[in-house]
JSON list of N, CA and C in Angstrom, two decimals:
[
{"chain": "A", "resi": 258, "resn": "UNK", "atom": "N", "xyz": [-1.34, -6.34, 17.21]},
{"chain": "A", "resi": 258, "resn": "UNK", "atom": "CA", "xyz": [-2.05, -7.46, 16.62]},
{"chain": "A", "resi": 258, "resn": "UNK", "atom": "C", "xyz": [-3.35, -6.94, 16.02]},
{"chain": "A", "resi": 259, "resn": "UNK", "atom": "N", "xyz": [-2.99, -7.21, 14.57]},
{"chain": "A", "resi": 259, "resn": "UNK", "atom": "CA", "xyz": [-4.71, -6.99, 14.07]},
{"chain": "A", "resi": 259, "resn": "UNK", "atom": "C", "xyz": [-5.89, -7.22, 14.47]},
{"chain": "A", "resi": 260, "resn": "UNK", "atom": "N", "xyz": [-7.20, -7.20, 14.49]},
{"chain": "A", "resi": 260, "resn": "UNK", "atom": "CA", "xyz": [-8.53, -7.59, 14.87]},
{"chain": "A", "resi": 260, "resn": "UNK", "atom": "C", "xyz": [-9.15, -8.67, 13.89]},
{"chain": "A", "resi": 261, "resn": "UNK", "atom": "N", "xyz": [-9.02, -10.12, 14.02]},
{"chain": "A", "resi": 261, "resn": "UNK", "atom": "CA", "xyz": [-9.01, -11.25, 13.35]},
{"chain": "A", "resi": 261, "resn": "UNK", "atom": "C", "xyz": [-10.59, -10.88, 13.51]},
{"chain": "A", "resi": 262, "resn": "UNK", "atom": "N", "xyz": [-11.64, -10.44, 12.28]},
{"chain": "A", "resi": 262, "resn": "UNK", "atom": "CA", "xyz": [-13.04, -11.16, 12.07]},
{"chain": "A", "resi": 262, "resn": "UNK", "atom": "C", "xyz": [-12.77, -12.56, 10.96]},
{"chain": "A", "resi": 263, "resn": "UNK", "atom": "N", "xyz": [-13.77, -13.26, 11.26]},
{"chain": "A", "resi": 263, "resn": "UNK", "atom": "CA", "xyz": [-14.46, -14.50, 10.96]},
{"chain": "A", "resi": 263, "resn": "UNK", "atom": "C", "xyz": [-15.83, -14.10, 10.81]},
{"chain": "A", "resi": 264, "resn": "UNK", "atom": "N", "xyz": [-16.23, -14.18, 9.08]},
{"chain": "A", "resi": 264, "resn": "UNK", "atom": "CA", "xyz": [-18.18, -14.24, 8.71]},
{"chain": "A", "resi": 264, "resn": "UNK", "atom": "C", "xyz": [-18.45, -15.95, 8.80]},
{"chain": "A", "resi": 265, "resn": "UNK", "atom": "N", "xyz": [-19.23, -16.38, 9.69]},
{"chain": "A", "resi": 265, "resn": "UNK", "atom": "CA", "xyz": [-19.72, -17.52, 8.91]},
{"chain": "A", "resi": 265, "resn": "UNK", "atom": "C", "xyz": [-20.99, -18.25, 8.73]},
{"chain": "A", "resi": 266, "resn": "UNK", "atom": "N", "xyz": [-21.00, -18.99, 8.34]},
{"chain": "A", "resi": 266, "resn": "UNK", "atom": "CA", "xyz": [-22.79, -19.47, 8.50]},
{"chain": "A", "resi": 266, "resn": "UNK", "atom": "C", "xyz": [-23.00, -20.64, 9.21]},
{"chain": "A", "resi": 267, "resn": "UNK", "atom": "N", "xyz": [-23.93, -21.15, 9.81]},
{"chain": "A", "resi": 267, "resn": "UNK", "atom": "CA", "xyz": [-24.72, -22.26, 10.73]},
{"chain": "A", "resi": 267, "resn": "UNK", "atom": "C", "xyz": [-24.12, -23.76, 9.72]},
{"chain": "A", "resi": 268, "resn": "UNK", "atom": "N", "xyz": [-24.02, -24.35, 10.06]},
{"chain": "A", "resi": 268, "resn": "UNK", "atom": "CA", "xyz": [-23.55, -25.86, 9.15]},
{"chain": "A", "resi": 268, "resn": "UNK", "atom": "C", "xyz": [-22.99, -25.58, 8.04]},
{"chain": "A", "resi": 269, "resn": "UNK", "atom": "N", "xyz": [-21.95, -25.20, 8.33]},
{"chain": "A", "resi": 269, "resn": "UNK", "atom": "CA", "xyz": [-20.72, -24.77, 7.15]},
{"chain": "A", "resi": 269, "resn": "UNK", "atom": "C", "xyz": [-19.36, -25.41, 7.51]},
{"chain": "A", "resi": 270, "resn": "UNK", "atom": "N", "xyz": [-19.49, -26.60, 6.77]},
{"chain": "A", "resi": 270, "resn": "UNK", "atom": "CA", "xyz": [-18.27, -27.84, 7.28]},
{"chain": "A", "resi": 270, "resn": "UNK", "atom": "C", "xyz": [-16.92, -26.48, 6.81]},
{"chain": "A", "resi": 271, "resn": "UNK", "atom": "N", "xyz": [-17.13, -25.41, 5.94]},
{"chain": "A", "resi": 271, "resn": "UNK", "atom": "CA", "xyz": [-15.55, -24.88, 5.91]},
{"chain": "A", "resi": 271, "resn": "UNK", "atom": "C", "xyz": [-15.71, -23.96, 7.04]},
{"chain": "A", "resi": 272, "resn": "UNK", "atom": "N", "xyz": [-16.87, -22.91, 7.38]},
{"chain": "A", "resi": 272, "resn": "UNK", "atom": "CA", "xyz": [-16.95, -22.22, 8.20]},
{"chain": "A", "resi": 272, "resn": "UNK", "atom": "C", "xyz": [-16.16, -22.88, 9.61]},
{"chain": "A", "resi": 273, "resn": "UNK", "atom": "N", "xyz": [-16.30, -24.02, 9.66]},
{"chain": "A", "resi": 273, "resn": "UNK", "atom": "CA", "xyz": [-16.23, -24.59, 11.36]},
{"chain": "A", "resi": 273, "resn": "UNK", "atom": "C", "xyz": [-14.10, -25.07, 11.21]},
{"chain": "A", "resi": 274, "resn": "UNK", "atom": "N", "xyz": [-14.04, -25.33, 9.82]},
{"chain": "A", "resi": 274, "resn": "UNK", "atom": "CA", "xyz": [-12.72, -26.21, 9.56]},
{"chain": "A", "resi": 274, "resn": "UNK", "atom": "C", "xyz": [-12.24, -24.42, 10.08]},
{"chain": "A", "resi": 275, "resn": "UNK", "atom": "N", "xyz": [-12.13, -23.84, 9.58]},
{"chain": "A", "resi": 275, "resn": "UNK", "atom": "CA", "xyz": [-11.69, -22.39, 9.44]},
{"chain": "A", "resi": 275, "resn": "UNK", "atom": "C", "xyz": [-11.84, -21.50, 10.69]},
{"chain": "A", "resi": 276, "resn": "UNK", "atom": "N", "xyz": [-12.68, -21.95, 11.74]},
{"chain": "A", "resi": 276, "resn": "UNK", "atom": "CA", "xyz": [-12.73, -21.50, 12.84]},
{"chain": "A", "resi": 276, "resn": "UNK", "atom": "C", "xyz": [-11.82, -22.36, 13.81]},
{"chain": "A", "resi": 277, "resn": "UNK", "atom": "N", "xyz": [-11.47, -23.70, 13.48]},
{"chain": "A", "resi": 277, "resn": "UNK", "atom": "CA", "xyz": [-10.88, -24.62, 14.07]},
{"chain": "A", "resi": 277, "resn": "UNK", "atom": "C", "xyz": [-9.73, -24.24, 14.08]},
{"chain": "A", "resi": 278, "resn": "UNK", "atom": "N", "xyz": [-8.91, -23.95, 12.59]},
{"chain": "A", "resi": 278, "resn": "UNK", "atom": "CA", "xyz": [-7.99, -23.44, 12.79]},
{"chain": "A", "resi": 278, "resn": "UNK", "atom": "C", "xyz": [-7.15, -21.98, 13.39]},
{"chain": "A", "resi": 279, "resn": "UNK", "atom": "N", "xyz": [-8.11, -20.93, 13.09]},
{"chain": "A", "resi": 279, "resn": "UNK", "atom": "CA", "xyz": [-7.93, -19.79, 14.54]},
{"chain": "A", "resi": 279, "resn": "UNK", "atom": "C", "xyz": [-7.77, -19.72, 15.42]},
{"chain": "A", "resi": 280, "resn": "UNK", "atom": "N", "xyz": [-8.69, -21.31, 16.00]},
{"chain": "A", "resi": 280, "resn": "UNK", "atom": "CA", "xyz": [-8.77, -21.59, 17.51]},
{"chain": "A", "resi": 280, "resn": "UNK", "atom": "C", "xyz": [-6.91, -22.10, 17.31]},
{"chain": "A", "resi": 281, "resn": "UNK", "atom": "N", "xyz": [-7.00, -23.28, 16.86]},
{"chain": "A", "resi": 281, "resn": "UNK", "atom": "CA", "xyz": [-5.72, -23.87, 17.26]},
{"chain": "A", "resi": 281, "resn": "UNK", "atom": "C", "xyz": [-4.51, -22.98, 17.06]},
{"chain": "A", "resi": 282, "resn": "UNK", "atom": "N", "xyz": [-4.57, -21.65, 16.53]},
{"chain": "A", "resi": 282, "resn": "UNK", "atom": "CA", "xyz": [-3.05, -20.50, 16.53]},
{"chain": "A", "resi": 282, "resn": "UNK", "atom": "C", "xyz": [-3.32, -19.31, 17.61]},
{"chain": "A", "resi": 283, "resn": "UNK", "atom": "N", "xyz": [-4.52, -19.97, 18.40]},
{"chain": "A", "resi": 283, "resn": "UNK", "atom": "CA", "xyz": [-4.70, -19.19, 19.76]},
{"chain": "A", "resi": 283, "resn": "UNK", "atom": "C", "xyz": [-4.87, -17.20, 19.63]},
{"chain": "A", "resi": 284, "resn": "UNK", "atom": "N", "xyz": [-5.22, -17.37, 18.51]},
{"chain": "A", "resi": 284, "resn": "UNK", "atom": "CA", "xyz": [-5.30, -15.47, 18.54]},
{"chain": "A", "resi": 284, "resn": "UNK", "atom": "C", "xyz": [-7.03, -15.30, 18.55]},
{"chain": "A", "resi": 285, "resn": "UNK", "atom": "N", "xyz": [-7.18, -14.53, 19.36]},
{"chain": "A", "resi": 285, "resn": "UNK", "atom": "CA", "xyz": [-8.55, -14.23, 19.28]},
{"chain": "A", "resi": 285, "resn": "UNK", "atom": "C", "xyz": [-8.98, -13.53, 18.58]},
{"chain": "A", "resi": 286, "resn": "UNK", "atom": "N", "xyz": [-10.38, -13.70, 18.05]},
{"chain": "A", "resi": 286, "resn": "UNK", "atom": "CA", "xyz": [-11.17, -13.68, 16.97]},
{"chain": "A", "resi": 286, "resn": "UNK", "atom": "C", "xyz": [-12.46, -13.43, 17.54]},
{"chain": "A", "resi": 287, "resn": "UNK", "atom": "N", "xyz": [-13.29, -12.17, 16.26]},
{"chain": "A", "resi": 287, "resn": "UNK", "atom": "CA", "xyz": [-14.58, -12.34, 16.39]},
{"chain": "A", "resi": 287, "resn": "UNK", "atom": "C", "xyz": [-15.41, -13.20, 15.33]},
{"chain": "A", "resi": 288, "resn": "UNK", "atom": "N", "xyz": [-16.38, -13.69, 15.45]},
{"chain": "A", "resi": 288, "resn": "UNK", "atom": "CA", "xyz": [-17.01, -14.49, 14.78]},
{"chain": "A", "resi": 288, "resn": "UNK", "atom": "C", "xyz": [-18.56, -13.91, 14.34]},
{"chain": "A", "resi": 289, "resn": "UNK", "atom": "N", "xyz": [-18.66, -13.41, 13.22]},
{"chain": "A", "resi": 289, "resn": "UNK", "atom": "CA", "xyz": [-19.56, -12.91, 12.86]},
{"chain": "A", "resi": 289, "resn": "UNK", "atom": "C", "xyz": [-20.73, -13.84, 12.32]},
{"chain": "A", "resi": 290, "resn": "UNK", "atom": "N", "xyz": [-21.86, -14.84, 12.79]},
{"chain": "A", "resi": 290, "resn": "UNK", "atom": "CA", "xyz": [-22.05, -15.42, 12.39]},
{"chain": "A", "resi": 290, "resn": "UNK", "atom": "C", "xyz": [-23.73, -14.85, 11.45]},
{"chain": "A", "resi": 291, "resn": "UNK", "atom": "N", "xyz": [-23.62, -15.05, 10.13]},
{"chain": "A", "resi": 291, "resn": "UNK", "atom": "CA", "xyz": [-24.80, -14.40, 8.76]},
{"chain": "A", "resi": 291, "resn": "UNK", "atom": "C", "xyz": [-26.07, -14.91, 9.17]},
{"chain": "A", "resi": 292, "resn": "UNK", "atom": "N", "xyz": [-25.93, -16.26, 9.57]},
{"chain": "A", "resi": 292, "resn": "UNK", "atom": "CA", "xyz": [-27.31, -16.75, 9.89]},
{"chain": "A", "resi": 292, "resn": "UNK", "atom": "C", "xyz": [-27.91, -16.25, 11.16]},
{"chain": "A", "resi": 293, "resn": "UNK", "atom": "N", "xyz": [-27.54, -15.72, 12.51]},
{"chain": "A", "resi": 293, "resn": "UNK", "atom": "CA", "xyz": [-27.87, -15.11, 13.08]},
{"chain": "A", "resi": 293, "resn": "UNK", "atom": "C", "xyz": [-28.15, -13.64, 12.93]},
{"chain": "A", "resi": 294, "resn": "UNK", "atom": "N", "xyz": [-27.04, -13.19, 12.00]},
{"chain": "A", "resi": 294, "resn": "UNK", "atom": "CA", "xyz": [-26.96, -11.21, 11.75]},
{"chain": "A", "resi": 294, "resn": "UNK", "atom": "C", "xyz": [-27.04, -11.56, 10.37]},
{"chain": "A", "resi": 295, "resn": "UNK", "atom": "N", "xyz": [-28.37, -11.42, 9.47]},
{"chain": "A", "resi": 295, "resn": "UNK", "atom": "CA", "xyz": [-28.47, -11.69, 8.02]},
{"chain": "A", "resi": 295, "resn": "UNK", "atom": "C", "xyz": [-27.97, -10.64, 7.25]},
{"chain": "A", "resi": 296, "resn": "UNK", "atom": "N", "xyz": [-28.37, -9.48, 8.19]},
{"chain": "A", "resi": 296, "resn": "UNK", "atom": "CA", "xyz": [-28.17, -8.12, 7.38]},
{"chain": "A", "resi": 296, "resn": "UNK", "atom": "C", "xyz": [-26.52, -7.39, 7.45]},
{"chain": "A", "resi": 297, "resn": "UNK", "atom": "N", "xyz": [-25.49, -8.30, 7.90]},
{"chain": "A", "resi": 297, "resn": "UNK", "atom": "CA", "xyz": [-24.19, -8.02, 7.80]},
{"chain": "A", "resi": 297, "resn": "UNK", "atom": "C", "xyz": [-23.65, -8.89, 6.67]},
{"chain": "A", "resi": 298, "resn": "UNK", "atom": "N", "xyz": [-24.11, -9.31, 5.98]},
{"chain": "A", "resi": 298, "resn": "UNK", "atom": "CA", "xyz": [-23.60, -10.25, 4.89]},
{"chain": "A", "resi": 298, "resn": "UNK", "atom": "C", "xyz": [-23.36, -9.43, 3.89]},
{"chain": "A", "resi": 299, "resn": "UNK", "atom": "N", "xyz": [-24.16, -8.31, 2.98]},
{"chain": "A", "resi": 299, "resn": "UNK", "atom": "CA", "xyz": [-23.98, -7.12, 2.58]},
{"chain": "A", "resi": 299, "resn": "UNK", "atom": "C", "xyz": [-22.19, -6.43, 2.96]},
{"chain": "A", "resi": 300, "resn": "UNK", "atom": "N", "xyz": [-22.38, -6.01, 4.48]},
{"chain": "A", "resi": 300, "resn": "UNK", "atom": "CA", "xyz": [-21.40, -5.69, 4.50]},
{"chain": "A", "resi": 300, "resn": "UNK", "atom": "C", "xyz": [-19.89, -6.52, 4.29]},
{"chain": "A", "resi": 301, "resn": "UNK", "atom": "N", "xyz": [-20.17, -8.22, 4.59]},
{"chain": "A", "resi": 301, "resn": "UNK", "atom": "CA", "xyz": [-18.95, -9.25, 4.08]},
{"chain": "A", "resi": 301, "resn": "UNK", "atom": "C", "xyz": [-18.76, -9.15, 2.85]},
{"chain": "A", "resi": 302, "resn": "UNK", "atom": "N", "xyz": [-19.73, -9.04, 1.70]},
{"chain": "A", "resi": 302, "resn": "UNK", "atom": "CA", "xyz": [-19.15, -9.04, 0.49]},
{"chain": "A", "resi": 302, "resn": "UNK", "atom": "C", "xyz": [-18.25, -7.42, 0.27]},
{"chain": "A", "resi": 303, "resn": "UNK", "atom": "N", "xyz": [-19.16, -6.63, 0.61]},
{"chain": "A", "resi": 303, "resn": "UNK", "atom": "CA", "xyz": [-18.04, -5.61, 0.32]},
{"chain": "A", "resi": 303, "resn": "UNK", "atom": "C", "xyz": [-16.77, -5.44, 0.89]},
{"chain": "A", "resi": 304, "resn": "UNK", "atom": "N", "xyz": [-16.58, -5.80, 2.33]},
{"chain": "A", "resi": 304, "resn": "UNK", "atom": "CA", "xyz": [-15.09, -6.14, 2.90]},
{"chain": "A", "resi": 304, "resn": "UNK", "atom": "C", "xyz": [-14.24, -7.23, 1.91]},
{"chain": "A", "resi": 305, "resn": "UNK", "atom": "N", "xyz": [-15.09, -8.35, 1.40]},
{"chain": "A", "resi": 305, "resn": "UNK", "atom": "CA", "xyz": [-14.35, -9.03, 0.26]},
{"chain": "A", "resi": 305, "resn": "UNK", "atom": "C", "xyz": [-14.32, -8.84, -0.95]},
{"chain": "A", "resi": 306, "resn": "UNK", "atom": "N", "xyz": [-14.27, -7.69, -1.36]},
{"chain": "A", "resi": 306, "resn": "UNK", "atom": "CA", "xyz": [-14.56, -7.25, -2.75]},
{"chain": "A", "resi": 306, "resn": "UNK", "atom": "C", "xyz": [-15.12, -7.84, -3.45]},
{"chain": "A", "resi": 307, "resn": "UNK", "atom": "N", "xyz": [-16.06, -8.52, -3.01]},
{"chain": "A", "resi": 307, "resn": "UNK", "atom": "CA", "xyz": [-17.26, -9.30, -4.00]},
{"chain": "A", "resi": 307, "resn": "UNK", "atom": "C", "xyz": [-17.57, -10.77, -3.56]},
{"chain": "A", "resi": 308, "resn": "UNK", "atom": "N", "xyz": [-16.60, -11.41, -2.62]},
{"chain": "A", "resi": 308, "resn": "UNK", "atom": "CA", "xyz": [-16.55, -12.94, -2.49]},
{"chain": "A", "resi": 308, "resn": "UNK", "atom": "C", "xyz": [-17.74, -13.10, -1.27]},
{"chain": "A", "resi": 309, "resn": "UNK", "atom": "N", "xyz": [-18.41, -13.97, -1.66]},
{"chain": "A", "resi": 309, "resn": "UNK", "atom": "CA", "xyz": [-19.42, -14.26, -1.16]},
{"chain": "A", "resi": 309, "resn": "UNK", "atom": "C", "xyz": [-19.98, -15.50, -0.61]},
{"chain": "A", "resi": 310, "resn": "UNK", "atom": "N", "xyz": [-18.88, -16.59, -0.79]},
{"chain": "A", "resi": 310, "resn": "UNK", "atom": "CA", "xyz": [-18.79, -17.98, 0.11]},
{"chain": "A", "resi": 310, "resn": "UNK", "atom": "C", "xyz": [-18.73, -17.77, 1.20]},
{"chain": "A", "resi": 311, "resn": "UNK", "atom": "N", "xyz": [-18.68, -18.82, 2.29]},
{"chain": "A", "resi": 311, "resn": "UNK", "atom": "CA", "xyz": [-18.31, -18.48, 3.74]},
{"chain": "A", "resi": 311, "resn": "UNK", "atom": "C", "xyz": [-17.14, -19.71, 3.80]},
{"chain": "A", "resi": 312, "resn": "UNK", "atom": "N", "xyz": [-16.49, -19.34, 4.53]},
{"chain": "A", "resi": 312, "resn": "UNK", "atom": "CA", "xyz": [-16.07, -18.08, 5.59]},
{"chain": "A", "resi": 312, "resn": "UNK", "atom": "C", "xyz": [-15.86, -16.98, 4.53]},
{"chain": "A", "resi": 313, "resn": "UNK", "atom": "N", "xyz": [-15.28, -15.97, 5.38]},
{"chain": "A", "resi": 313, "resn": "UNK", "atom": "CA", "xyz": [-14.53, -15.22, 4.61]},
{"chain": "A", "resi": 313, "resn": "UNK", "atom": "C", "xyz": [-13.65, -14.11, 6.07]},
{"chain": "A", "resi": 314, "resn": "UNK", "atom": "N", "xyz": [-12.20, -14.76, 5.92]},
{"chain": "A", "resi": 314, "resn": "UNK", "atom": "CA", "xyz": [-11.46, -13.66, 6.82]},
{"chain": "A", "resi": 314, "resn": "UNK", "atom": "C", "xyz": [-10.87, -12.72, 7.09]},
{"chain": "A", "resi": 315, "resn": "UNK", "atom": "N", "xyz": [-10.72, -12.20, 7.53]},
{"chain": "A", "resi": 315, "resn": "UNK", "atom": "CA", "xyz": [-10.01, -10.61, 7.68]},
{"chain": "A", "resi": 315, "resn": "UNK", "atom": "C", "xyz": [-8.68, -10.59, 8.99]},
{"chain": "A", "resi": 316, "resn": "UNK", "atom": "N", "xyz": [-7.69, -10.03, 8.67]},
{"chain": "A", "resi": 316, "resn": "UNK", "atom": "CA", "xyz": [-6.76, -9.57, 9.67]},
{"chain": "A", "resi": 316, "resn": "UNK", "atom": "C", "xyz": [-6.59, -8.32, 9.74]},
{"chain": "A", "resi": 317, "resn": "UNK", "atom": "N", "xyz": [-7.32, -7.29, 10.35]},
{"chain": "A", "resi": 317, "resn": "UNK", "atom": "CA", "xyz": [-7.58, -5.59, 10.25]},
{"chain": "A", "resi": 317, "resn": "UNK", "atom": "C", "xyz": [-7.97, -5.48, 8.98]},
{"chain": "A", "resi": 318, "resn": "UNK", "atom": "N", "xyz": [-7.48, -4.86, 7.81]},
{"chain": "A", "resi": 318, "resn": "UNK", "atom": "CA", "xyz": [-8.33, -5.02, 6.36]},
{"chain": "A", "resi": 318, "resn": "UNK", "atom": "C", "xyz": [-7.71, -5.25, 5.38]},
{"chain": "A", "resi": 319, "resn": "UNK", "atom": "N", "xyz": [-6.90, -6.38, 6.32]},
{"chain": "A", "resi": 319, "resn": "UNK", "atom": "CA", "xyz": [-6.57, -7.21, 5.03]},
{"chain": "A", "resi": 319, "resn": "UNK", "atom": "C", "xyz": [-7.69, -8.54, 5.02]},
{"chain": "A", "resi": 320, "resn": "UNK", "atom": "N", "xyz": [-7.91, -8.76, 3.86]},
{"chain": "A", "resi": 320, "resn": "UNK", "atom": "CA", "xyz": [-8.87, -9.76, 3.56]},
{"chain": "A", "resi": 320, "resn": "UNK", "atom": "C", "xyz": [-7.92, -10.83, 3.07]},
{"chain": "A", "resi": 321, "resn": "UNK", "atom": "N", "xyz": [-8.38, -12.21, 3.92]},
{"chain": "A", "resi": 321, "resn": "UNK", "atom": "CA", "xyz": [-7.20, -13.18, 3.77]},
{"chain": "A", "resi": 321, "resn": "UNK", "atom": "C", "xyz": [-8.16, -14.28, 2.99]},
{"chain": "A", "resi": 322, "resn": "UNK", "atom": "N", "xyz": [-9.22, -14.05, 2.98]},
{"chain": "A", "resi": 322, "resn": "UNK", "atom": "CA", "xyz": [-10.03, -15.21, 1.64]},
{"chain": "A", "resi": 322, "resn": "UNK", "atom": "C", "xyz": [-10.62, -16.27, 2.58]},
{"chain": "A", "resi": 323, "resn": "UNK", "atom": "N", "xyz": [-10.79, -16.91, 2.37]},
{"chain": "A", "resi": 323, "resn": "UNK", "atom": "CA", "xyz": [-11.48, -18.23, 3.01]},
{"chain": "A", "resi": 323, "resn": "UNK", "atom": "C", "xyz": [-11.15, -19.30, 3.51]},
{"chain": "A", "resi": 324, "resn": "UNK", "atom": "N", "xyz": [-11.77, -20.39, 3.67]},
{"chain": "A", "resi": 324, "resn": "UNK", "atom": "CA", "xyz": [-11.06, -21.38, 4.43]},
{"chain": "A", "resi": 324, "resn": "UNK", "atom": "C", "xyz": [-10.11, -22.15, 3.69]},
{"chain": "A", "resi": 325, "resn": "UNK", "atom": "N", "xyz": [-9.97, -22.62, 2.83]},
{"chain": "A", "resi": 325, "resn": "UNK", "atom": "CA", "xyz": [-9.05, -23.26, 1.82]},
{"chain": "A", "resi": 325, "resn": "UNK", "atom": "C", "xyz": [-7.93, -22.40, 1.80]},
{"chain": "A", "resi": 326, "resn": "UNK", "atom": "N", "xyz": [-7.98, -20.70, 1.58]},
{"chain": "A", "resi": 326, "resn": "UNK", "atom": "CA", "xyz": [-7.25, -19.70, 1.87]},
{"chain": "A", "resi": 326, "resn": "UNK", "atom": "C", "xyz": [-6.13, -20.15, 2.56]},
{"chain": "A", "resi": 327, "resn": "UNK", "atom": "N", "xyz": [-7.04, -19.77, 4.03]},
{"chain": "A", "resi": 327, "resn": "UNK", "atom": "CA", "xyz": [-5.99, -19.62, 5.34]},
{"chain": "A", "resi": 327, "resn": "UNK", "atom": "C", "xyz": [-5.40, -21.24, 5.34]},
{"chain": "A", "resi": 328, "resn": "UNK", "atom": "N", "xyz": [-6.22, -21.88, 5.48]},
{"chain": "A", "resi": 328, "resn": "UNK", "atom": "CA", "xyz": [-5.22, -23.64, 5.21]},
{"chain": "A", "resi": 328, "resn": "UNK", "atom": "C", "xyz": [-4.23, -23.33, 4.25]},
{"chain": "A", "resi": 329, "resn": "UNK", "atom": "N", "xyz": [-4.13, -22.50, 3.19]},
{"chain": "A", "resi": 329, "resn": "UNK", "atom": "CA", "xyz": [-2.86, -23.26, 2.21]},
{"chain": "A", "resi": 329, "resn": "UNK", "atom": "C", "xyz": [-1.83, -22.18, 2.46]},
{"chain": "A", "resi": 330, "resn": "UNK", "atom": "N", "xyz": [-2.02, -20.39, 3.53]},
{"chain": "A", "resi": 330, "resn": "UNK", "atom": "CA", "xyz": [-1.41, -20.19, 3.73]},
{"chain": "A", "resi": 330, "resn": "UNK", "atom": "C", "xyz": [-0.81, -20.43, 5.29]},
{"chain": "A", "resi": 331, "resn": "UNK", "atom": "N", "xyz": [-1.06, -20.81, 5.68]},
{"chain": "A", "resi": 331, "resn": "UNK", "atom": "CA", "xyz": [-0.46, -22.26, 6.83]},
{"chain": "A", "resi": 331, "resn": "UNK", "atom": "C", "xyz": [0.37, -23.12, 6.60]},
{"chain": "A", "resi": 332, "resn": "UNK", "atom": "N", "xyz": [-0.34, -24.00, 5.61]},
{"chain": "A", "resi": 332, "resn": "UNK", "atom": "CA", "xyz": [0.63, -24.72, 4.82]},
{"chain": "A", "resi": 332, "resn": "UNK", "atom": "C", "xyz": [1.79, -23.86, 4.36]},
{"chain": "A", "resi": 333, "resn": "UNK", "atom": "N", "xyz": [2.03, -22.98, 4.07]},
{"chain": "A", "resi": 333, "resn": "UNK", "atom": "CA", "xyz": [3.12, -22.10, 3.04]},
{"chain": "A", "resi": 333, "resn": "UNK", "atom": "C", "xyz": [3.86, -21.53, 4.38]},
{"chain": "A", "resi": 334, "resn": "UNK", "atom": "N", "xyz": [3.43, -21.32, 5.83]},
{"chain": "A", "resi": 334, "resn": "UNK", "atom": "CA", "xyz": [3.33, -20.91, 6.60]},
{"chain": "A", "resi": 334, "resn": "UNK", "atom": "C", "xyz": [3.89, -19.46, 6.59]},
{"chain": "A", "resi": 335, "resn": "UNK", "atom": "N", "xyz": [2.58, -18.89, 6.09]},
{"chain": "A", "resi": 335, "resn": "UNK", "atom": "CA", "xyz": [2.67, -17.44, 6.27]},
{"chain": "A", "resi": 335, "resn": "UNK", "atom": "C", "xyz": [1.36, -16.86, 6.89]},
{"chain": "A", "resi": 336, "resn": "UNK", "atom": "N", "xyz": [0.81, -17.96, 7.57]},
{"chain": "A", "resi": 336, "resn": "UNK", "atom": "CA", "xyz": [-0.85, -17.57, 8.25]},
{"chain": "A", "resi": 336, "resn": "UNK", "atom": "C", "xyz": [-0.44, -16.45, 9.22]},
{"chain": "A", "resi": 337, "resn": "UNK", "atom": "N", "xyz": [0.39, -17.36, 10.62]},
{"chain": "A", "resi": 337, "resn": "UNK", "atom": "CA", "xyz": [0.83, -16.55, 11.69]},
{"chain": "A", "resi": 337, "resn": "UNK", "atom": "C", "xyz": [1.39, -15.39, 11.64]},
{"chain": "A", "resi": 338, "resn": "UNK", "atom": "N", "xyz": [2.34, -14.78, 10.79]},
{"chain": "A", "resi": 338, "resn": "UNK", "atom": "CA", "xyz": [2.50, -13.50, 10.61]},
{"chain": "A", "resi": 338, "resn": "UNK", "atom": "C", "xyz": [1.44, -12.31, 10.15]},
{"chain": "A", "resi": 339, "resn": "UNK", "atom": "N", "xyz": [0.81, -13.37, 9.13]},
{"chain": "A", "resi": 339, "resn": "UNK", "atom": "CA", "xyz": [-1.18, -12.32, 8.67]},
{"chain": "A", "resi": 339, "resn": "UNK", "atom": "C", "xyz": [-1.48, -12.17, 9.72]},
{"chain": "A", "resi": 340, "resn": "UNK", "atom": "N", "xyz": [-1.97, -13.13, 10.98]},
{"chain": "A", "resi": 340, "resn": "UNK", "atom": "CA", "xyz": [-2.60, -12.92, 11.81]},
{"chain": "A", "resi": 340, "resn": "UNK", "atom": "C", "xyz": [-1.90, -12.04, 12.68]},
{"chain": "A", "resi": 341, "resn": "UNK", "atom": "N", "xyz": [-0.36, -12.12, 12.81]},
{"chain": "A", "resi": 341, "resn": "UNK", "atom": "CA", "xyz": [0.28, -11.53, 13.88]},
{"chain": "A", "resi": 341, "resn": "UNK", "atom": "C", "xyz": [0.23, -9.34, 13.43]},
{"chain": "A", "resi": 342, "resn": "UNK", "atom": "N", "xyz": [0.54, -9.55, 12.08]},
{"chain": "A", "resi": 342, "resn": "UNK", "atom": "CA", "xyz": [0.43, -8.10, 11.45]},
{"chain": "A", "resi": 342, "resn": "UNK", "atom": "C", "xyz": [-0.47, -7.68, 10.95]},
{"chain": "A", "resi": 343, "resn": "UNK", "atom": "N", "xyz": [-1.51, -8.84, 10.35]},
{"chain": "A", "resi": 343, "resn": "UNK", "atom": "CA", "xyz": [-2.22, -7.97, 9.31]},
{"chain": "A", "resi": 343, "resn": "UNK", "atom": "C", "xyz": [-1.67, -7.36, 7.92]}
]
């Protein structure tokens, strides 16, 4: 199982929708949160090749995009296997 990070920021209605859903497919996750660690945000855009909204997720290094992201590949249901392989 890959190493699920989560970047997100303090009152970020997608940050929290997007953590909600991690929680509810039960794989554990770290949660990197910018507003506490400012100076790792630098390093989120370059893990996202440039994307710079929050969230922004990762399954080992694959970069799975954001919260709208992981919702529509859920919907498509191909989240659980990202998360399960990476």
């Amino acid at each position: 199982m890959p190493q699920i990070d989560i970047y997100t920021r303090q009152f970020c209605g997608y940050s929290t929708r997007a953590v909600r859903l991690l929680k509810s497919k039960g794989v554990a996750f770290t949660e990197i949160d910018i507003t506490e660690e400012p100076h790792r945000r630098k390093e989120m855009i370059q893990r996202a090749n440039g994307a710079s909204t929050y969230p922004q997720i990762f399954a080992g290094e694959k970069h799975l995009g954001g919260s709208d992201d992981i919702h529509a590949l859920d919907r498509q249901g191909k989240l659980d296997a990202l998360l399960k392989d990476g």
